[in-house]
Structures are given as structure tokens and as C-alpha cells.
PDB file of C-alpha atoms in Angstrom:
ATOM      1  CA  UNK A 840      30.372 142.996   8.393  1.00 91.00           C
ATOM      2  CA  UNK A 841      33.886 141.292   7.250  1.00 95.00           C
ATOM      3  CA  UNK A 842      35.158 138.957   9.714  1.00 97.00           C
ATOM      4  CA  UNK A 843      38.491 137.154   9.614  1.00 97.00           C
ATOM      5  CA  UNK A 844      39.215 134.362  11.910  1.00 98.00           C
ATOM      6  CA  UNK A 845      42.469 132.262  12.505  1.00 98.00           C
ATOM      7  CA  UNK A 846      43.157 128.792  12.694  1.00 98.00           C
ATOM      8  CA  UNK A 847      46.071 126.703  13.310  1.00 97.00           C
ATOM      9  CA  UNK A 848      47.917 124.818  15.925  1.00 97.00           C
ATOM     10  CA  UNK A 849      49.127 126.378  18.856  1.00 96.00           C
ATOM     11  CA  UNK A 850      52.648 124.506  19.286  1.00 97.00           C
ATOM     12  CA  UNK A 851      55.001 124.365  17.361  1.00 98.00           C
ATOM     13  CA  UNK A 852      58.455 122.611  17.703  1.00 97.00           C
ATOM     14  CA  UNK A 853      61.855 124.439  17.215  1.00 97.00           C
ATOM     15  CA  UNK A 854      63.129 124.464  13.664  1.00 97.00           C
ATOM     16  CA  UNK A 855      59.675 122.791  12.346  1.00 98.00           C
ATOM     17  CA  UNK A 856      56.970 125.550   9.830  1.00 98.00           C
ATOM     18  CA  UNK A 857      54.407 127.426  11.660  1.00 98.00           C
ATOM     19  CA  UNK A 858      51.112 126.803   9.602  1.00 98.00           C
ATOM     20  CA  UNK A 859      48.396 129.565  10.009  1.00 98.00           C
ATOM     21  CA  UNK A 860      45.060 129.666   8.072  1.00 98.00           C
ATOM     22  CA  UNK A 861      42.487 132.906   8.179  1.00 98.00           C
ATOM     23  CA  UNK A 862      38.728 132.484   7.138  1.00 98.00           C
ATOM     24  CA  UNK A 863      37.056 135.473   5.956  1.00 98.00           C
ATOM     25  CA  UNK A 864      33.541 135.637   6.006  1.00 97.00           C
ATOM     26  CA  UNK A 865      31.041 138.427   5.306  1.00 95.00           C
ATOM     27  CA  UNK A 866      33.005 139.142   1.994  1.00 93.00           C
ATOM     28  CA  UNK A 867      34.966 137.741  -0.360  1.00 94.00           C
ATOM     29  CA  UNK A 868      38.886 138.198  -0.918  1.00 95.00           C
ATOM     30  CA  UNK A 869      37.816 137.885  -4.752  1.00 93.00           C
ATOM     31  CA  UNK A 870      36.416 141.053  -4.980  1.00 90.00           C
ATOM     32  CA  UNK A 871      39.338 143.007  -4.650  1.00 86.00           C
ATOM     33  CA  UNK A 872      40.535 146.293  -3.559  1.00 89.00           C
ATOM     34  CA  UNK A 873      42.086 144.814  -0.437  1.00 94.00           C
ATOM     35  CA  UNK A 874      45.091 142.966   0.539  1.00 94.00           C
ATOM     36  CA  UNK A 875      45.093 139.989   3.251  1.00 96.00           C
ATOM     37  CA  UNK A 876      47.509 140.003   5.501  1.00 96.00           C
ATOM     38  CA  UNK A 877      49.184 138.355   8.917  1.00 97.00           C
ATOM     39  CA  UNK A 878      50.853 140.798  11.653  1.00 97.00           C
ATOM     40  CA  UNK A 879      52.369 139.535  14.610  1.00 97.00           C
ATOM     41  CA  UNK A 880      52.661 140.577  17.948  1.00 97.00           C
ATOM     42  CA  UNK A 881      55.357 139.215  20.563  1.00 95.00           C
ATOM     43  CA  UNK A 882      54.170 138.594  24.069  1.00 92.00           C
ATOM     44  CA  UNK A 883      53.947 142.034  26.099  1.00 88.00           C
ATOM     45  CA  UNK A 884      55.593 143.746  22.652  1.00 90.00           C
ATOM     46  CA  UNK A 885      54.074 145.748  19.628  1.00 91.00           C
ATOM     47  CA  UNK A 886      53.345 145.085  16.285  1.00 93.00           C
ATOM     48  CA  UNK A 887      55.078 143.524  13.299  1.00 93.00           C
ATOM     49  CA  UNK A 888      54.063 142.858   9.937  1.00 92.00           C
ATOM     50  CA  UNK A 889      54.531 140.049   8.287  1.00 95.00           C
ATOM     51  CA  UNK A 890      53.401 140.363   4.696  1.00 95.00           C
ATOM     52  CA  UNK A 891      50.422 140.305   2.564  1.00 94.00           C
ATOM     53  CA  UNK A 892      48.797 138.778  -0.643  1.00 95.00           C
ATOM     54  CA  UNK A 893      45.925 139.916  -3.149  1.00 94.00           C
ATOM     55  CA  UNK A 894      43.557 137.546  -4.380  1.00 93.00           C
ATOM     56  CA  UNK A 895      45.549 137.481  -7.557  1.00 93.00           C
ATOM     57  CA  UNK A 896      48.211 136.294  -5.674  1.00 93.00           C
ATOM     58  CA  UNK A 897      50.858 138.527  -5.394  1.00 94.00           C
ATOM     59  CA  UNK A 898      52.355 139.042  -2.523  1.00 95.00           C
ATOM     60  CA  UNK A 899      54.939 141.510  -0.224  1.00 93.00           C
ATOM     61  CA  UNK A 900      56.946 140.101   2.469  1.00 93.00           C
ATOM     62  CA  UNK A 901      58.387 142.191   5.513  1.00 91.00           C
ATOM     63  CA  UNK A 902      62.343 142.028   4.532  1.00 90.00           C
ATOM     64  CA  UNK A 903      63.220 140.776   7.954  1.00 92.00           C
ATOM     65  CA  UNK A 904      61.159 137.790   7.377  1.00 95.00           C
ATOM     66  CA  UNK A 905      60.839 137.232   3.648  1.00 94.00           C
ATOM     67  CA  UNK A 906      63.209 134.237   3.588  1.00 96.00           C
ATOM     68  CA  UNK A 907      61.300 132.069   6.033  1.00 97.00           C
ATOM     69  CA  UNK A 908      57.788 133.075   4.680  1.00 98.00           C
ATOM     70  CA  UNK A 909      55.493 131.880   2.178  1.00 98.00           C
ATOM     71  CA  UNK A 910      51.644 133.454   2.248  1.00 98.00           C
ATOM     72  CA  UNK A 911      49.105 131.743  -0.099  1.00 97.00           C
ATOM     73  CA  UNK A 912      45.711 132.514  -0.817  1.00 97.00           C
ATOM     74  CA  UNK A 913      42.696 129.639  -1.890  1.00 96.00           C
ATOM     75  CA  UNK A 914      39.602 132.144  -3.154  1.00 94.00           C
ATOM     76  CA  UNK A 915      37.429 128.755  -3.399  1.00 95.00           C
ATOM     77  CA  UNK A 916      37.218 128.390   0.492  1.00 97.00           C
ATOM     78  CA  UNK A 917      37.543 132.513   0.922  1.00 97.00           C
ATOM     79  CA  UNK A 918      40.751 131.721   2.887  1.00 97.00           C
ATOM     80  CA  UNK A 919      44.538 132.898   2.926  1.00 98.00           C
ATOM     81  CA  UNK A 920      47.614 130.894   4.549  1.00 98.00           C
ATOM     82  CA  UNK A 921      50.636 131.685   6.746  1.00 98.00           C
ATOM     83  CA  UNK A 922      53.724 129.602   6.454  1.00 98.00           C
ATOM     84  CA  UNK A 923      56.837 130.504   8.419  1.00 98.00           C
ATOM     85  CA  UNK A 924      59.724 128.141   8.089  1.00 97.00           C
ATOM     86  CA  UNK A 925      62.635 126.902  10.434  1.00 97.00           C
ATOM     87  CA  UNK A 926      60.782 128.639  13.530  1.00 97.00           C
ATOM     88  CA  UNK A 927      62.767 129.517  16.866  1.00 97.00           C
ATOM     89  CA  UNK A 928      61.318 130.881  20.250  1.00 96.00           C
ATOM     90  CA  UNK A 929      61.546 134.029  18.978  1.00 96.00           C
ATOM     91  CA  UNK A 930      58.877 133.007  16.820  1.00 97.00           C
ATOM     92  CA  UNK A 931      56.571 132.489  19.634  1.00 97.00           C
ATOM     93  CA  UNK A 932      53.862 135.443  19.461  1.00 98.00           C
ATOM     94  CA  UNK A 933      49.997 136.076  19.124  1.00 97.00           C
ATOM     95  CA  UNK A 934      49.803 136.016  14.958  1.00 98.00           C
ATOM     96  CA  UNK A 935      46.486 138.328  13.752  1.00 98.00           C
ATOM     97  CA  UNK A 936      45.086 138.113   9.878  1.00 98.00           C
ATOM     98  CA  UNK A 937      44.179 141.579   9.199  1.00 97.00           C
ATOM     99  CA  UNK A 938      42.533 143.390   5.705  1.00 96.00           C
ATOM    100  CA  UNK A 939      44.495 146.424   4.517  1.00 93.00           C
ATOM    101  CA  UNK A 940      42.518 148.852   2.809  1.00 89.00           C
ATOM    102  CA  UNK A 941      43.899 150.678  -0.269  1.00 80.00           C
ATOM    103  CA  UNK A 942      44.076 153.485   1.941  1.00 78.00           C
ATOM    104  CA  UNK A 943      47.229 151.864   3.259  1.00 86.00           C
ATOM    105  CA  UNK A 944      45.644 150.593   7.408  1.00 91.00           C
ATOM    106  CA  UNK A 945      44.267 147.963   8.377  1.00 93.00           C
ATOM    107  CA  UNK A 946      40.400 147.912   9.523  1.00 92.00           C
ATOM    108  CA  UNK A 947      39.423 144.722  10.040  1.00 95.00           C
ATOM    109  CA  UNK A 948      41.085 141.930  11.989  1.00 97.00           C
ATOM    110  CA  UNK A 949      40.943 138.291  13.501  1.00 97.00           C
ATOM    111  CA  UNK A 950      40.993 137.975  17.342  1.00 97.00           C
ATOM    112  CA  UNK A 951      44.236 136.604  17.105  1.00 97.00           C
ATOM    113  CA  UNK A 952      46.116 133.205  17.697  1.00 98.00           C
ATOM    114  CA  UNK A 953      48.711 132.632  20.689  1.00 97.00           C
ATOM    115  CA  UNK A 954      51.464 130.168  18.928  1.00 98.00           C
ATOM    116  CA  UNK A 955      54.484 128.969  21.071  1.00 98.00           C
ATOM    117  CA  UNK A 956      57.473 127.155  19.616  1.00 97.00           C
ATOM    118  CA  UNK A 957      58.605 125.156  22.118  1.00 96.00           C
ATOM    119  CA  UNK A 958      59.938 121.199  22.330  1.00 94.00           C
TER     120      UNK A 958
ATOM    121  CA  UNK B 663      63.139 151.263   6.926  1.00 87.00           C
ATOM    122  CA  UNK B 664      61.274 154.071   8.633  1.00 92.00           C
ATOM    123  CA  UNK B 665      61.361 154.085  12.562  1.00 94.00           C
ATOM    124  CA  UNK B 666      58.034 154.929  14.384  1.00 96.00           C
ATOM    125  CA  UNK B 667      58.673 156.649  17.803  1.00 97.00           C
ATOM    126  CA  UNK B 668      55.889 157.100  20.156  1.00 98.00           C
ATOM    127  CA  UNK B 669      56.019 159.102  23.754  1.00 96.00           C
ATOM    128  CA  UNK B 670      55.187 158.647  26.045  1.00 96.00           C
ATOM    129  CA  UNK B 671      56.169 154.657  26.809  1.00 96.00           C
ATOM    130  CA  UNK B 672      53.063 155.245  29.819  1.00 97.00           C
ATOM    131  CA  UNK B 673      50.620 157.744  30.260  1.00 96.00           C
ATOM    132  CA  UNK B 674      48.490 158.466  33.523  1.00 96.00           C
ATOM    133  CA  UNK B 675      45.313 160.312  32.988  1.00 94.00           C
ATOM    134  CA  UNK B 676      42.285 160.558  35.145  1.00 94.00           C
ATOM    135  CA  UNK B 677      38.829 159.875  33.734  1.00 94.00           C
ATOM    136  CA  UNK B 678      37.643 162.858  31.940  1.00 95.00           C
ATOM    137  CA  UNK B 679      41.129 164.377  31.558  1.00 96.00           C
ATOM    138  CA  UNK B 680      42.647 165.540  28.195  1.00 96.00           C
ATOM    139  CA  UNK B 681      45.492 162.819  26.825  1.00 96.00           C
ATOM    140  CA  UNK B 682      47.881 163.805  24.178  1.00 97.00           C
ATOM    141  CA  UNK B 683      50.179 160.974  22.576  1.00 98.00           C
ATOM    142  CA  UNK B 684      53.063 161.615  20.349  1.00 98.00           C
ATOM    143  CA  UNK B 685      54.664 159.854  17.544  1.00 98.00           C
ATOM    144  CA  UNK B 686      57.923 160.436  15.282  1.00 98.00           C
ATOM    145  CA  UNK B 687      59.019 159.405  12.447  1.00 97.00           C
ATOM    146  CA  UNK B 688      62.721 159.042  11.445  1.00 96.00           C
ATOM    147  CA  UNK B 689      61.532 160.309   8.214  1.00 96.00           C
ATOM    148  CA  UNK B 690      58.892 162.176   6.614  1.00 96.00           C
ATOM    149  CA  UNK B 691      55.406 159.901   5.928  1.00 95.00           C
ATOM    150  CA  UNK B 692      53.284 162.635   4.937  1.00 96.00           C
ATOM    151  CA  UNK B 693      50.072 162.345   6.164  1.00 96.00           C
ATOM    152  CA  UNK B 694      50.283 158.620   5.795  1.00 95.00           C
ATOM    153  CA  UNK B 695      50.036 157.808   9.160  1.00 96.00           C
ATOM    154  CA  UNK B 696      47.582 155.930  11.236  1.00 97.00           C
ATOM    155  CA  UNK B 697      46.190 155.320  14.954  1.00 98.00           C
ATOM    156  CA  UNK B 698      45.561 152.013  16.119  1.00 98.00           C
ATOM    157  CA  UNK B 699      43.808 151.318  20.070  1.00 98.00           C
ATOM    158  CA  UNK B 700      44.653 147.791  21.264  1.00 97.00           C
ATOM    159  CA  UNK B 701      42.800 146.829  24.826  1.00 96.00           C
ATOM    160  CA  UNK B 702      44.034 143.329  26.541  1.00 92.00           C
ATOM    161  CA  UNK B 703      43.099 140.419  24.807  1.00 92.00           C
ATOM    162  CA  UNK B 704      42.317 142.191  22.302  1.00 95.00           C
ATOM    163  CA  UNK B 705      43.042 142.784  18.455  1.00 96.00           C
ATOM    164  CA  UNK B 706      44.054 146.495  17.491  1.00 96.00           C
ATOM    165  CA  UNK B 707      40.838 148.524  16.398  1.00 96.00           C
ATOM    166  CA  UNK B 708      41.597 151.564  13.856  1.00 96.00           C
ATOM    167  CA  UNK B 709      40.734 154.918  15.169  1.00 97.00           C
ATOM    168  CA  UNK B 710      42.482 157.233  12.555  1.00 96.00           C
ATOM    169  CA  UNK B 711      43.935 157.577   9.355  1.00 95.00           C
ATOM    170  CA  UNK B 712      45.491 159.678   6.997  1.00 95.00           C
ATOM    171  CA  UNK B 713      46.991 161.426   9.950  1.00 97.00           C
ATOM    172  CA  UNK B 714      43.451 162.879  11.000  1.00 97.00           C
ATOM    173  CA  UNK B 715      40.764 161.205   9.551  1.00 96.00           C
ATOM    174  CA  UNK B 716      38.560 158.904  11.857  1.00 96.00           C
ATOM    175  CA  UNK B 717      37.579 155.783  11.034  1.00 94.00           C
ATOM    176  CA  UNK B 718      34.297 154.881  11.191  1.00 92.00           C
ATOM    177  CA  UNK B 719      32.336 154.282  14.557  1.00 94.00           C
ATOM    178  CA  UNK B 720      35.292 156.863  16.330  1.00 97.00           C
ATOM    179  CA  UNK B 721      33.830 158.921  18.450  1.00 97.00           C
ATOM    180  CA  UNK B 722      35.104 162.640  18.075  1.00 97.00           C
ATOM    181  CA  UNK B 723      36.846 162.784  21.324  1.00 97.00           C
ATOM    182  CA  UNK B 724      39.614 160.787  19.556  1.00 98.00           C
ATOM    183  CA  UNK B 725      41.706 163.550  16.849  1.00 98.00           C
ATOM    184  CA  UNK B 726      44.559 163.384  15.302  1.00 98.00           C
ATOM    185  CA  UNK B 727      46.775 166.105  13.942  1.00 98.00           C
ATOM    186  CA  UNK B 728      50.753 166.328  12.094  1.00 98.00           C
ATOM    187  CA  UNK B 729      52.083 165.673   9.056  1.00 97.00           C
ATOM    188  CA  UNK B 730      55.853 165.043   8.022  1.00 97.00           C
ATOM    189  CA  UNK B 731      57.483 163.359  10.981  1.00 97.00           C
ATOM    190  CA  UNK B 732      55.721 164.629  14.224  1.00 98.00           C
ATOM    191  CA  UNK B 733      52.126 163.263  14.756  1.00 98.00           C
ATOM    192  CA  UNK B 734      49.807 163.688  17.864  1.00 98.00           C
ATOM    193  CA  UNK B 735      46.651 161.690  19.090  1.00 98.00           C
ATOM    194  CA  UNK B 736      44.412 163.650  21.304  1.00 98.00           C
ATOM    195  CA  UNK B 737      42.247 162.003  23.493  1.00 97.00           C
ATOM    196  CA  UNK B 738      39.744 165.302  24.409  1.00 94.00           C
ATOM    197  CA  UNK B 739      38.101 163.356  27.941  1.00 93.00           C
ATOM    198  CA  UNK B 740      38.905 160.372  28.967  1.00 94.00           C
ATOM    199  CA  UNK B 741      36.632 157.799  29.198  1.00 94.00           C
ATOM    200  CA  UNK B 742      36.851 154.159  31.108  1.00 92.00           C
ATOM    201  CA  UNK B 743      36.920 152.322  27.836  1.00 94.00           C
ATOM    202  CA  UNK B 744      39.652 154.711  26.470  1.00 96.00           C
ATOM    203  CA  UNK B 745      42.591 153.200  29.077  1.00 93.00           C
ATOM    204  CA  UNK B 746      44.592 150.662  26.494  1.00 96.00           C
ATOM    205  CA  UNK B 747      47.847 151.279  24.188  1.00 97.00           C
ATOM    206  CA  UNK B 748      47.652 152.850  21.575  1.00 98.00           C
ATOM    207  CA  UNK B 749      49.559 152.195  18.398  1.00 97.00           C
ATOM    208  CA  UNK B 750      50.877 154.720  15.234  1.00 97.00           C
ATOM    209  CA  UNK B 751      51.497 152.870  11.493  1.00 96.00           C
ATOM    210  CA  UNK B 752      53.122 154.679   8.880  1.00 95.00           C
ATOM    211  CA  UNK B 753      51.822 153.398   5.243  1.00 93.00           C
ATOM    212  CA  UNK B 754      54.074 155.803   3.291  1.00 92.00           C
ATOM    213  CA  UNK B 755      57.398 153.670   2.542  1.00 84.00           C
ATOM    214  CA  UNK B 756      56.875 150.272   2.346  1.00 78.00           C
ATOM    215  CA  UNK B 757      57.888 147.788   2.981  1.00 74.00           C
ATOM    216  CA  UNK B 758      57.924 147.484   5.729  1.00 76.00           C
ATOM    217  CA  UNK B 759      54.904 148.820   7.118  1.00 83.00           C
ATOM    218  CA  UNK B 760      56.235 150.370  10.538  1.00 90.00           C
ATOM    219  CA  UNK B 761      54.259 150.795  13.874  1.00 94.00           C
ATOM    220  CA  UNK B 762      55.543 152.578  16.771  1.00 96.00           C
ATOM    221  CA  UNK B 763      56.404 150.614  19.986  1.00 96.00           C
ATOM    222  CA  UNK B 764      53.139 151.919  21.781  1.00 96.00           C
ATOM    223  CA  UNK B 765      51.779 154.538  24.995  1.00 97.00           C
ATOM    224  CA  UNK B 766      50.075 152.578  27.418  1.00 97.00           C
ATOM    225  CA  UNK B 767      47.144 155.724  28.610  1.00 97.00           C
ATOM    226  CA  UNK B 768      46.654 154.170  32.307  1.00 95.00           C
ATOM    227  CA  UNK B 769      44.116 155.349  35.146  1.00 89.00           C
ATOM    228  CA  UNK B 770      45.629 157.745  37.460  1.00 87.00           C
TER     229      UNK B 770
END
């Protein structure tokens, strides 16, 4: 059974780089056939995706976003990274790690994270 | 970038009751469309794909049926663990990949 699980701190100040890392355990993100992702959800609000990366590296940014974020992937330690630059408030959201199947959903996913930018 | 639109916002079912969610796109996903359940606290859980496939471990009272731009979730009897929101994703034009803003299925 694949689990993902995220780690990272849970302030962040205004105009500093939201750091998120997700552990996957129960298989490896070397194997393939699946893309690692972060979605985002803002407090009381639906869903938004943020991007993804394969374990080759290559990776596809939401538009919205793709200027502020940087996702990274370190096979060694079966682990992939979130990096979102120059946060605001509007930042401030529960951030999941998912796996998207080639099918095109996603079918397994972290608990989530709560992270607040705030001073 | 394709616009999910689900309806209703809230839905209030009793237990045992027959709920039917809708969701539109702005333009056509072919059957590339997926249902997500989210319950508080929770992450989303994936109950169909490919417009009416279920994913594994659904149990059949959950269907799904469309294609094109007009999708619908069916819910056949309502059970106490089914009250949550429920989420559609489109995977056909990317990216972005697109979710609807969500039904809430409440206890009446």
C-alpha cells in the first residue's frame, strides 16, 4: 500500500519560500509510471493543482503558479519537494502530495499539511 | 483553461435516499473526467474515473455517467459515511488540471 506523507513547517512569513517535502513509502517514485505531485486546498475552498514531477525529473507547473514554483524530486530518500517563492496570505492553505496515475487522477494521497503565512 | 461546474453548491438527502450530483464543463473532456469524495479533515479519496469507472474499494452504490461536457455522480442510497463534498477533475486538457468547486451532500 503506497503512502505519501508531508513534512514541512507550518508558518511561514510574508514574502519568505514555502518549503514542503513528501515521503513515499510502500513504493518507489523510481519505478515509474506515475507522476508526484502537490495540490492545494484554501481554507473552506476546493482544489488546486500545483504541479508535478516524474522521477526523471521533468516537471509541469499549473500556469497560475509556475513563476513562484520549483518541484524537485531526490529518488535516494524516495522523496519529492515543494518550493513556492515570495508567499502572501493567499498562500495560506492545507498543501496535499498526491500520485497521479497515467490514467490522468490521482489515487493516492498524504493527509495533508495546514501552512499559514503570516508575520 | 477548462472550467469545472458542479450543482448543486449543497445537497440535502436523507439516509437511504437517491443523490444525483452534476458537473459541467466549459468544454468538452471526453470521458476524461473523474470523482473525488473529500470528508472533514480529510484528504480527497477517488471514487471514479474515466467518467464511470470505479476505483477500487467503491462500492457500487457510487456511478457515474456523461461524456462531453455534462457529467453526473449518482449516489443510489445514501449511507452515513456518504455525507461529505464531493469533487469532479477533468484530465483531458492540461494544464491545468481543473476540479469543480464542489456539492456538499448534507443530512436532511
Amino acid at each position: 500500500q503506497v503512502q505519501l506523507q508531508e513534512s514541512g513547517p507550518g508558518l511561514v512569513k510574508p514574502s519568505q519560500t514555502l518549503s514542503l517535502t513528501c515521503t513515499v513509502s510502500g513504493g518507489s517514485i523510481s519505478s515509474g509510471g506515475y507522476y508526484w505531485s502537490w495540490i492545494r486546498q484554501h481554507p473552506g475552498k476546493g482544489l488546486e493543482w500545483i504541479g508535478y514531477i516524474y522521477y526523471s525529473g521533468s516537471t509541469y507547473y499549473n500556469p497560475s503558479l509556475k513563476s513562484r514554483v520549483t518541484i524537485s524530486v531526490d529518488t535516494s530518500k524516495n522523496q519529492f519537494s515543494l518550493k513556492l517563492s515570495s508567499v502572501t496570505a493567499a498562500d495560506t492553505a492545507v498543501y496535499y502530495c498526491a500520485r497521479l496515475a497515467a490514467a490522468g487522477t490521482w489515487d493516492y494521497w498524504g493527509q495533508g499539511t495546514l501552512v499559514t503565512v503570516s508575520s | 483553461e477548462i472550467v469545472m461546474t458542479q450543482s448543486p453548491a449543497t445537497l440535502s438527502v436523507s439516509p437511504g435516499e437517491r443523490a444525483t450530483l452534476s458537473c459541467r464543463a466549459s468544454q468538452s473532456v471526453s470521458s476524461n473526467l473523474a470523482w473525488y469524495q473529500q470528508k472533514p479533515g480529510q484528504a480527497p479519496r477517488l471514487l471514479i474515473y474515466g467518467a464511470s469507472t470505479r476505483a477500487t474499494g467503491i462500492p457500487a452504490r457510487f456511478s457515474g455517467s456523461g461524456s462531453g461536457t455534462e457529467f453526473t455522480l449518482t449516489i443510489s442510497s445514501l449511507q452515513s459515511e456518504d455525507f461529505a463534498v464531493y469533487y469532479c477533475q477533468q484530465y483531458n486538457n492540461w494544464p491545468p488540471r481543473t476540479f469543480g468547486q464542489g456539492t456538499k451532500v448534507e443530512i436532511k
